[in-house]
Short mmCIF file of C-alpha atoms in Angstrom, two decimals:
data_model
loop_
_atom_site.label_atom_id
_atom_site.label_comp_id
_atom_site.label_asym_id
_atom_site.label_seq_id
_atom_site.Cartn_x
_atom_site.Cartn_y
_atom_site.Cartn_z
CA MET A 1 -33.86 -3.47 3.51
CA LYS A 2 -32.12 0.08 3.07
CA TRP A 3 -29.74 1.38 6.43
CA LEU A 4 -30.13 4.61 6.92
CA GLY A 5 -27.71 7.38 8.25
CA LEU A 6 -25.03 8.67 7.37
CA LEU A 7 -21.54 8.96 9.29
CA ARG A 8 -19.77 12.40 9.13
CA LEU A 9 -15.76 11.97 6.93
CA VAL A 10 -13.95 14.82 8.89
CA SER A 11 -10.44 15.72 7.87
CA LEU A 12 -8.05 15.74 11.59
CA SER A 13 -4.98 15.88 9.86
CA GLU A 14 -2.76 15.40 6.60
CA CYS A 15 -1.36 11.91 7.77
CA ILE A 16 -3.05 10.65 9.89
CA VAL A 17 -6.78 9.08 9.35
CA ILE A 18 -9.08 8.25 11.78
CA ILE A 19 -12.48 6.50 10.17
CA PRO A 20 -15.11 5.82 13.21
CA LEU A 21 -17.35 2.67 13.37
CA ARG A 22 -20.49 2.53 14.57
CA LYS A 23 -22.51 -0.15 16.09
CA VAL A 24 -26.15 -1.00 14.05
CA LYS A 25 -28.52 -3.33 16.34
CA THR A 26 -31.24 -3.43 14.12
CA MET A 27 -29.63 -6.07 11.95
CA GLN A 28 -29.55 -8.28 15.72
CA GLU A 29 -33.66 -7.74 16.51
CA ILE A 30 -34.80 -8.54 13.27
CA LEU A 31 -32.57 -11.09 12.53
CA SER A 32 -33.98 -11.83 16.46
CA GLU A 33 -37.99 -11.64 14.76
CA LYS A 34 -37.49 -13.84 12.16
CA ASN A 35 -35.63 -16.91 14.41
CA LEU A 36 -32.66 -15.85 11.63
CA LEU A 37 -29.59 -16.02 13.86
CA ASN A 38 -28.65 -19.27 13.14
CA ASN A 39 -28.82 -18.81 9.31
CA PHE A 40 -26.60 -15.92 9.83
CA LEU A 41 -24.07 -17.34 11.58
CA GLU A 42 -23.83 -20.09 9.61
CA GLU A 43 -23.50 -18.45 6.26
CA HIS A 44 -22.14 -14.43 7.28
CA ALA A 45 -19.62 -16.04 10.04
CA TYR A 46 -17.15 -15.64 6.90
CA ARG A 47 -16.75 -12.99 4.63
CA LEU A 48 -18.21 -12.20 4.45
CA SER A 49 -14.31 6.33 14.01
CA GLN A 50 -14.12 10.16 13.50
CA ILE A 51 -11.96 10.47 16.98
CA SER A 52 -10.12 13.07 18.16
CA THR A 53 -6.00 12.03 17.59
CA ARG A 54 -2.87 14.49 18.44
CA ASN A 55 -1.06 12.75 15.82
CA SER A 56 -0.54 14.77 12.80
CA ASN A 57 0.43 11.42 10.68
CA ILE A 58 -2.75 9.17 11.13
CA THR A 59 -6.24 9.70 9.18
CA SER A 60 -8.93 8.23 11.35
CA VAL A 61 -12.20 6.98 9.26
CA PRO A 62 -15.31 6.36 11.73
CA MET A 63 -17.10 2.83 11.17
CA ARG A 64 -20.18 1.35 12.81
CA ASN A 65 -20.62 -2.18 14.37
CA PHE A 66 -23.65 -4.29 13.60
CA LEU A 67 -24.81 -7.07 15.95
CA ASP A 68 -21.58 -7.36 17.92
CA LEU A 69 -19.91 -9.06 15.07
CA SER A 70 -18.89 -7.16 11.45
CA TYR A 71 -18.63 -3.28 11.65
CA VAL A 72 -18.70 -0.45 8.38
CA GLY A 73 -17.54 2.47 7.86
CA ASN A 74 -18.40 4.83 4.83
CA ILE A 75 -16.50 6.14 1.79
CA ILE A 76 -17.24 8.66 -1.36
CA ILE A 77 -17.12 7.19 -4.46
CA GLY A 78 -16.84 9.95 -8.35
CA THR A 79 -18.22 13.38 -9.05
CA PRO A 80 -20.37 14.21 -8.07
CA PRO A 81 -19.84 12.37 -4.50
CA GLN A 82 -21.85 9.01 -3.64
CA GLU A 83 -21.72 7.56 -0.52
CA PHE A 84 -21.55 3.44 0.59
CA TRP A 85 -21.12 1.48 3.15
CA VAL A 86 -18.08 -1.04 3.51
CA ILE A 87 -16.64 -3.22 5.69
CA PHE A 88 -13.33 -2.70 5.95
CA ASP A 89 -11.60 -5.98 5.15
CA THR A 90 -8.00 -7.76 5.73
CA GLY A 91 -8.79 -10.74 4.39
CA LEU A 92 -9.70 -9.25 0.96
CA SER A 93 -7.46 -7.01 -1.84
CA ASP A 94 -10.47 -5.99 -3.85
CA LEU A 95 -12.79 -2.86 -3.87
CA CYS A 96 -16.64 -3.90 -4.36
CA VAL A 97 -19.67 -1.80 -4.48
CA PRO A 98 -22.90 -2.04 -5.90
CA SER A 99 -23.95 -1.09 -9.77
CA ILE A 100 -27.19 0.43 -9.89
CA SER A 101 -27.52 -1.91 -13.16
CA CYS A 102 -27.47 -4.86 -9.97
CA SER A 103 -30.02 -7.05 -11.25
CA SER A 104 -30.29 -8.95 -7.50
CA PRO A 105 -33.49 -9.14 -5.79
CA SER A 106 -31.75 -8.85 -2.34
CA HIS A 107 -29.89 -5.76 -3.86
CA THR A 108 -32.05 -2.86 -2.26
CA ARG A 109 -29.59 -0.65 -0.25
CA ASN A 110 -26.80 2.17 -2.13
CA ALA A 111 -25.80 1.13 -5.86
CA PHE A 112 -23.25 3.33 -8.03
CA LYS A 113 -25.18 5.40 -10.61
CA TYR A 114 -21.77 5.09 -13.47
CA TYR A 115 -23.66 7.24 -15.51
CA GLU A 116 -24.18 9.85 -13.82
CA PHE A 117 -19.92 10.51 -12.86
CA SER A 118 -17.86 12.78 -14.66
CA THR A 119 -15.02 10.89 -13.18
CA SER A 120 -15.94 7.22 -14.13
CA TRP A 121 -14.92 5.11 -16.46
CA ASP A 122 -14.83 0.92 -17.30
CA MET A 123 -12.64 -1.65 -19.02
CA ASN A 124 -15.87 -3.79 -19.21
CA MET A 125 -13.94 -5.91 -18.11
CA PRO A 126 -15.48 -8.95 -16.21
CA PHE A 127 -14.68 -10.34 -12.87
CA SER A 128 -16.28 -13.31 -10.84
CA ILE A 129 -16.17 -13.18 -6.80
CA ILE A 130 -16.36 -16.18 -4.41
CA TYR A 131 -16.79 -15.36 -1.00
CA GLY A 132 -17.68 -17.78 2.24
CA THR A 133 -20.74 -15.73 2.89
CA GLY A 134 -21.57 -15.36 -1.14
CA ILE A 135 -20.81 -14.53 -4.67
CA ARG A 136 -20.02 -11.49 -6.24
CA LYS A 137 -20.17 -10.53 -10.43
CA GLY A 138 -19.85 -7.61 -12.69
CA PHE A 139 -16.85 -5.64 -13.91
CA LEU A 140 -14.48 -3.06 -13.28
CA THR A 141 -14.12 0.35 -13.35
CA TYR A 142 -11.55 3.56 -12.35
CA ASP A 143 -13.04 6.40 -10.22
CA THR A 144 -12.01 8.98 -7.98
CA ILE A 145 -12.28 7.30 -4.16
CA GLN A 146 -12.30 9.20 -0.58
CA THR A 147 -11.98 7.61 2.58
CA GLY A 148 -11.59 9.76 5.53
CA ASP A 149 -9.50 12.89 4.64
CA LEU A 150 -7.65 10.29 2.08
CA VAL A 151 -8.21 10.37 -1.98
CA SER A 152 -7.09 7.65 -4.48
CA THR A 153 -8.15 8.97 -8.05
CA ASP A 154 -7.92 6.55 -11.29
CA GLN A 155 -8.86 3.22 -8.19
CA PRO A 156 -9.82 0.17 -9.95
CA PHE A 157 -12.94 -1.45 -8.25
CA GLY A 158 -15.10 -3.96 -9.01
CA LEU A 159 -18.93 -3.07 -9.58
CA SER A 160 -21.54 -5.63 -8.80
CA LEU A 161 -23.95 -6.96 -11.27
CA GLU A 162 -25.45 -9.61 -9.12
CA LEU A 163 -24.83 -10.59 -5.76
CA ASN A 164 -25.71 -13.97 -4.19
CA LYS A 165 -26.27 -14.30 -0.27
CA PHE A 166 -25.72 -11.25 0.21
CA ASP A 167 -29.53 -10.41 1.76
CA ASN A 168 -29.87 -8.42 4.92
CA THR A 169 -27.06 -7.03 5.20
CA PRO A 170 -26.39 -3.24 6.51
CA PHE A 171 -23.74 -2.56 4.23
CA ASP A 172 -23.22 -2.02 0.34
CA GLY A 173 -19.69 -3.40 -0.13
CA LEU A 174 -16.16 -4.65 0.78
CA LEU A 175 -13.84 -2.96 0.55
CA GLY A 176 -9.88 -5.57 0.88
CA LEU A 177 -7.05 -3.82 2.72
CA ASN A 178 -5.23 -6.80 2.22
CA TYR A 179 -1.77 -7.71 -0.20
CA PRO A 180 -2.07 -6.49 -4.26
CA ARG A 181 -1.03 -10.30 -4.91
CA MET A 182 -4.54 -11.43 -3.13
CA SER A 183 -6.55 -9.60 -5.20
CA ALA A 184 -9.22 -11.47 -7.32
CA ILE A 185 -9.31 -8.81 -9.89
CA GLY A 186 -6.29 -7.85 -10.86
CA ALA A 187 -6.50 -4.32 -9.35
CA ILE A 188 -4.42 -2.40 -6.87
CA PRO A 189 -5.95 -1.86 -3.79
CA ILE A 190 -6.95 0.97 -2.05
CA PHE A 191 -4.52 0.88 0.02
CA ASP A 192 -1.83 0.44 -2.03
CA ASN A 193 -3.07 3.20 -5.01
CA LEU A 194 -2.50 5.63 -1.65
CA LYS A 195 0.38 4.98 -0.44
CA LYS A 196 1.76 5.57 -4.25
CA GLN A 197 0.41 8.45 -4.77
CA GLY A 198 2.05 9.92 -1.04
CA ALA A 199 -1.36 10.23 0.45
CA ILE A 200 -0.40 8.05 3.48
CA SER A 201 3.65 8.68 5.10
CA GLU A 202 3.76 5.08 6.13
CA PRO A 203 2.52 2.02 4.74
CA VAL A 204 0.45 0.75 8.21
CA PHE A 205 -2.95 0.68 9.21
CA ALA A 206 -4.66 -0.60 12.85
CA PHE A 207 -7.94 -1.31 14.29
CA TYR A 208 -10.00 -0.84 16.86
CA LEU A 209 -12.81 -2.94 17.17
CA SER A 210 -14.05 -1.89 20.79
CA LYS A 211 -17.74 -3.03 21.68
CA CYS A 212 -19.12 0.34 20.93
CA ARG A 213 -22.91 1.35 20.93
CA VAL A 214 -23.49 3.96 19.21
CA SER A 215 -19.43 5.55 18.20
CA GLY A 216 -15.53 4.67 19.12
CA CYS A 217 -14.70 2.31 16.47
CA VAL A 218 -12.12 3.14 14.40
CA VAL A 219 -9.74 2.59 12.02
CA MET A 220 -6.13 4.62 11.01
CA PHE A 221 -4.77 4.82 8.54
CA GLY A 222 -1.18 6.09 8.18
CA SER A 223 -0.09 5.83 11.86
CA VAL A 224 -1.04 4.59 15.48
CA ASP A 225 -2.65 6.30 17.54
CA LYS A 226 -1.12 4.86 21.01
CA ASP A 227 -4.31 6.68 23.65
CA TYR A 228 -6.42 3.29 22.14
CA TYR A 229 -4.16 0.58 23.48
CA GLN A 230 -2.91 -0.30 27.04
CA GLU A 231 0.62 -1.78 27.62
CA GLY A 232 3.16 -2.39 24.50
CA LEU A 233 2.22 -3.61 21.15
CA ASN A 234 3.29 -7.28 20.56
CA TRP A 235 5.13 -7.74 16.67
CA VAL A 236 4.22 -11.18 15.40
CA PRO A 237 6.45 -11.63 12.08
CA LEU A 238 3.98 -13.18 9.23
CA ASP A 239 4.68 -16.44 8.13
CA LYS A 240 2.44 -16.07 4.46
CA ILE A 241 2.92 -12.46 3.40
CA ALA A 242 -0.28 -13.29 1.13
CA ASP A 243 -2.61 -14.30 3.50
CA ARG A 244 -1.26 -13.00 6.87
CA ARG A 245 -1.25 -15.74 8.17
CA ILE A 246 1.28 -15.84 11.38
CA ASN A 247 2.69 -19.02 14.00
CA MET A 248 -0.04 -19.86 17.33
CA ASP A 249 2.08 -21.69 19.34
CA HIS A 250 -1.87 -23.26 21.32
CA ILE A 251 -5.04 -22.47 22.51
CA SER A 252 -5.99 -23.15 26.02
CA MET A 253 -8.06 -23.63 28.46
CA LYS A 254 -8.00 -23.68 32.57
CA ARG A 255 -3.86 -24.71 31.87
CA LYS A 256 -5.03 -27.07 29.64
CA VAL A 257 -4.12 -27.26 25.32
CA ILE A 258 -7.26 -28.07 24.47
CA ALA A 259 -6.35 -26.84 20.34
CA CYS A 260 -3.41 -26.26 17.69
CA SER A 261 -1.72 -28.32 20.32
CA GLY A 262 1.58 -28.80 18.52
CA GLY A 263 1.12 -25.25 17.21
CA CYS A 264 -0.56 -24.17 14.02
CA HIS A 265 -1.28 -20.75 12.02
CA VAL A 266 -3.44 -18.15 12.21
CA ILE A 267 -5.22 -15.33 10.26
CA VAL A 268 -6.24 -12.40 12.05
CA ASP A 269 -8.64 -10.74 9.80
CA THR A 270 -11.44 -7.76 10.06
CA GLY A 271 -13.57 -9.51 6.98
CA THR A 272 -14.39 -12.38 9.44
CA SER A 273 -16.94 -11.93 12.24
CA VAL A 274 -16.24 -15.11 14.83
CA ILE A 275 -13.58 -17.52 15.44
CA LEU A 276 -13.00 -20.01 13.05
CA GLY A 277 -11.09 -23.38 13.17
CA PRO A 278 -10.76 -27.08 11.78
CA THR A 279 -14.36 -28.82 12.19
CA ARG A 280 -12.71 -31.51 15.30
CA PRO A 281 -11.30 -28.42 17.25
CA VAL A 282 -14.16 -26.43 17.51
CA ASN A 283 -16.79 -29.02 18.20
CA ASN A 284 -14.48 -30.18 21.55
CA ILE A 285 -14.50 -26.55 22.24
CA GLN A 286 -18.36 -26.41 21.52
CA LYS A 287 -19.21 -29.23 24.59
CA LEU A 288 -16.54 -27.22 27.19
CA ILE A 289 -18.66 -24.82 26.00
CA THR A 290 -22.11 -25.89 26.38
CA PRO A 291 -21.85 -29.19 27.45
CA ALA A 292 -25.59 -30.64 27.56
CA GLN A 293 -26.90 -28.02 25.20
CA GLY A 294 -28.12 -29.22 21.97
CA SER A 295 -27.84 -26.30 19.54
CA GLU A 296 -25.12 -26.07 17.82
CA HIS A 297 -24.97 -21.79 18.12
CA TYR A 298 -27.81 -21.48 21.54
CA VAL A 299 -25.95 -22.07 24.94
CA SER A 300 -27.14 -21.63 28.64
CA CYS A 301 -26.50 -17.38 29.07
CA PHE A 302 -25.28 -19.08 33.00
CA ALA A 303 -22.58 -20.02 31.54
CA ILE A 304 -21.10 -16.58 30.95
CA ASN A 305 -20.52 -16.26 34.83
CA THR A 306 -18.95 -19.42 34.95
CA LEU A 307 -16.82 -20.09 32.24
CA PRO A 308 -13.18 -19.85 32.30
CA SER A 309 -11.13 -17.98 29.68
CA ILE A 310 -10.33 -18.91 26.48
CA LEU A 311 -6.01 -18.26 25.68
CA PHE A 312 -4.50 -17.58 22.22
CA THR A 313 -1.15 -18.38 22.96
CA ILE A 314 0.67 -16.04 20.07
CA ASN A 315 4.75 -15.61 19.78
CA GLY A 316 5.02 -16.80 23.47
CA ILE A 317 2.15 -14.22 24.38
CA ASN A 318 -1.35 -14.99 26.04
CA TYR A 319 -4.45 -12.98 24.56
CA PRO A 320 -7.63 -14.37 26.97
CA MET A 321 -11.14 -14.22 25.68
CA PRO A 322 -13.72 -14.53 28.33
CA ALA A 323 -17.06 -15.71 27.97
CA GLN A 324 -18.44 -12.24 28.12
CA ALA A 325 -16.47 -12.43 25.03
CA TYR A 326 -17.13 -16.16 23.28
CA ILE A 327 -20.51 -16.22 24.13
CA LEU A 328 -23.12 -13.47 23.05
CA LYS A 329 -27.08 -12.86 23.57
CA ASP A 330 -28.95 -11.34 20.71
CA SER A 331 -32.21 -9.06 21.75
CA ARG A 332 -34.07 -12.23 22.23
CA GLY A 333 -31.82 -12.96 25.59
CA HIS A 334 -30.51 -16.36 24.04
CA CYS A 335 -27.01 -16.31 24.61
CA PHE A 336 -24.98 -18.13 21.13
CA GLY A 337 -21.79 -19.57 21.31
CA THR A 338 -18.64 -17.53 18.29
CA PHE A 339 -16.90 -20.79 17.58
CA LYS A 340 -17.30 -21.94 14.10
CA GLU A 341 -16.18 -24.72 11.97
CA ASN A 342 -14.31 -23.32 9.19
CA ARG A 343 -15.11 -25.24 5.73
CA VAL A 344 -12.71 -23.50 3.79
CA SER A 345 -9.76 -26.46 3.95
CA THR A 346 -5.88 -25.98 4.69
CA SER A 347 -2.90 -28.03 5.11
CA THR A 348 -1.98 -27.35 8.12
CA GLU A 349 -4.43 -26.70 10.93
CA THR A 350 -5.70 -22.72 10.64
CA TRP A 351 -7.42 -20.33 13.08
CA ILE A 352 -9.21 -17.41 11.61
CA LEU A 353 -9.38 -15.14 14.52
CA GLY A 354 -12.47 -11.95 13.14
CA ASP A 355 -13.76 -8.97 15.34
CA ILE A 356 -15.18 -10.96 18.15
CA PHE A 357 -10.82 -11.46 18.80
CA LEU A 358 -10.69 -8.16 17.88
CA ARG A 359 -13.09 -6.27 19.92
CA LEU A 360 -10.23 -7.24 22.80
CA TYR A 361 -7.12 -6.29 20.96
CA PHE A 362 -5.64 -3.31 19.29
CA SER A 363 -4.44 -4.80 16.19
CA VAL A 364 -1.58 -2.90 13.65
CA TYR A 365 -0.98 -4.22 10.12
CA ASP A 366 2.55 -3.05 9.57
CA ARG A 367 3.01 -3.50 5.65
CA GLY A 368 6.33 -1.74 5.44
CA ASN A 369 7.55 -4.91 8.08
CA ASP A 370 5.22 -6.91 6.60
CA ARG A 371 4.09 -7.86 10.85
CA ILE A 372 1.00 -7.51 13.25
CA GLY A 373 0.96 -6.16 15.92
CA LEU A 374 -1.10 -6.39 18.77
CA ALA A 375 -2.19 -4.88 21.90
CA PRO A 376 -5.00 -5.03 24.95
CA ALA A 377 -7.58 -2.02 23.42
CA VAL A 378 -8.43 0.44 26.05
#
């Protein structure tokens, strides 16, 4: 499916870039009409704004929100310029978009026409990346990439020749913001390249993922705009830098610990749509949310007004998530829970807090000090 509409990228200042995110309802409506929501949640739970600011150090980029589960923004590649919708993903390091030579039948979106670009050159280096949602295969290439008002020259990125299980997704590619050591194609990530080329004043980026209906969600580079969060930022040091892993104290409901009882790890990830955790704790939480329901995902909509908040305690600070956040309603009026089993096995109990959590909390990724900041979003 081709998703129409382009977001205008506006230069707000020379140092701070804010990219807006907008909500796309069409995906939810199509999935509901075709009764594919369960399959979508099963396959796409893991991996897979232009707003004015007074801070001259921040660059903001607009983004769109689809299904209240994922957020996409606009980038420009090459000369002449070609626009792409991408997910800004803190769990990945690489940028990948489809090639015009992509042979996958599911590919009906924008494709990179490398032979038309004067600034494009390739290394004929093949790659294969396995995501939680599917597989991308292709080759490495280089070109100029614009994100908001930031321009990265000689930027390596992946051109996909084959896409597997990326059907019906309203985005073209993925733009990773993780550390260089996590690159699956051995390339310098665009954020690190921008810093290396002096385009970003500080090695910091941040996300505001409100439950936006048309606009309002943003990712910002170079600094932090305080207008997007309340109170102060609570900083949490990374326990494992490579995958942005931090320590979590426990998860509780009504003052009773329901998961992570002895402490565990947590990954804050904008590329994950829901809340992912180990099988047994997730099943226990699902039973607390909907003890009488037979479906793995759907719950009674009456539960939204009766269920208590679930608290994630991180570094001694409670981050409550009300039922209105962890239970969503589709266009047909059916409600579903957003706690899902993480099928990637880990040696220790590990949770992934995705966009469902991040809609409530403004998040800052301080690369210079290897820490993450969280604060209630406005």
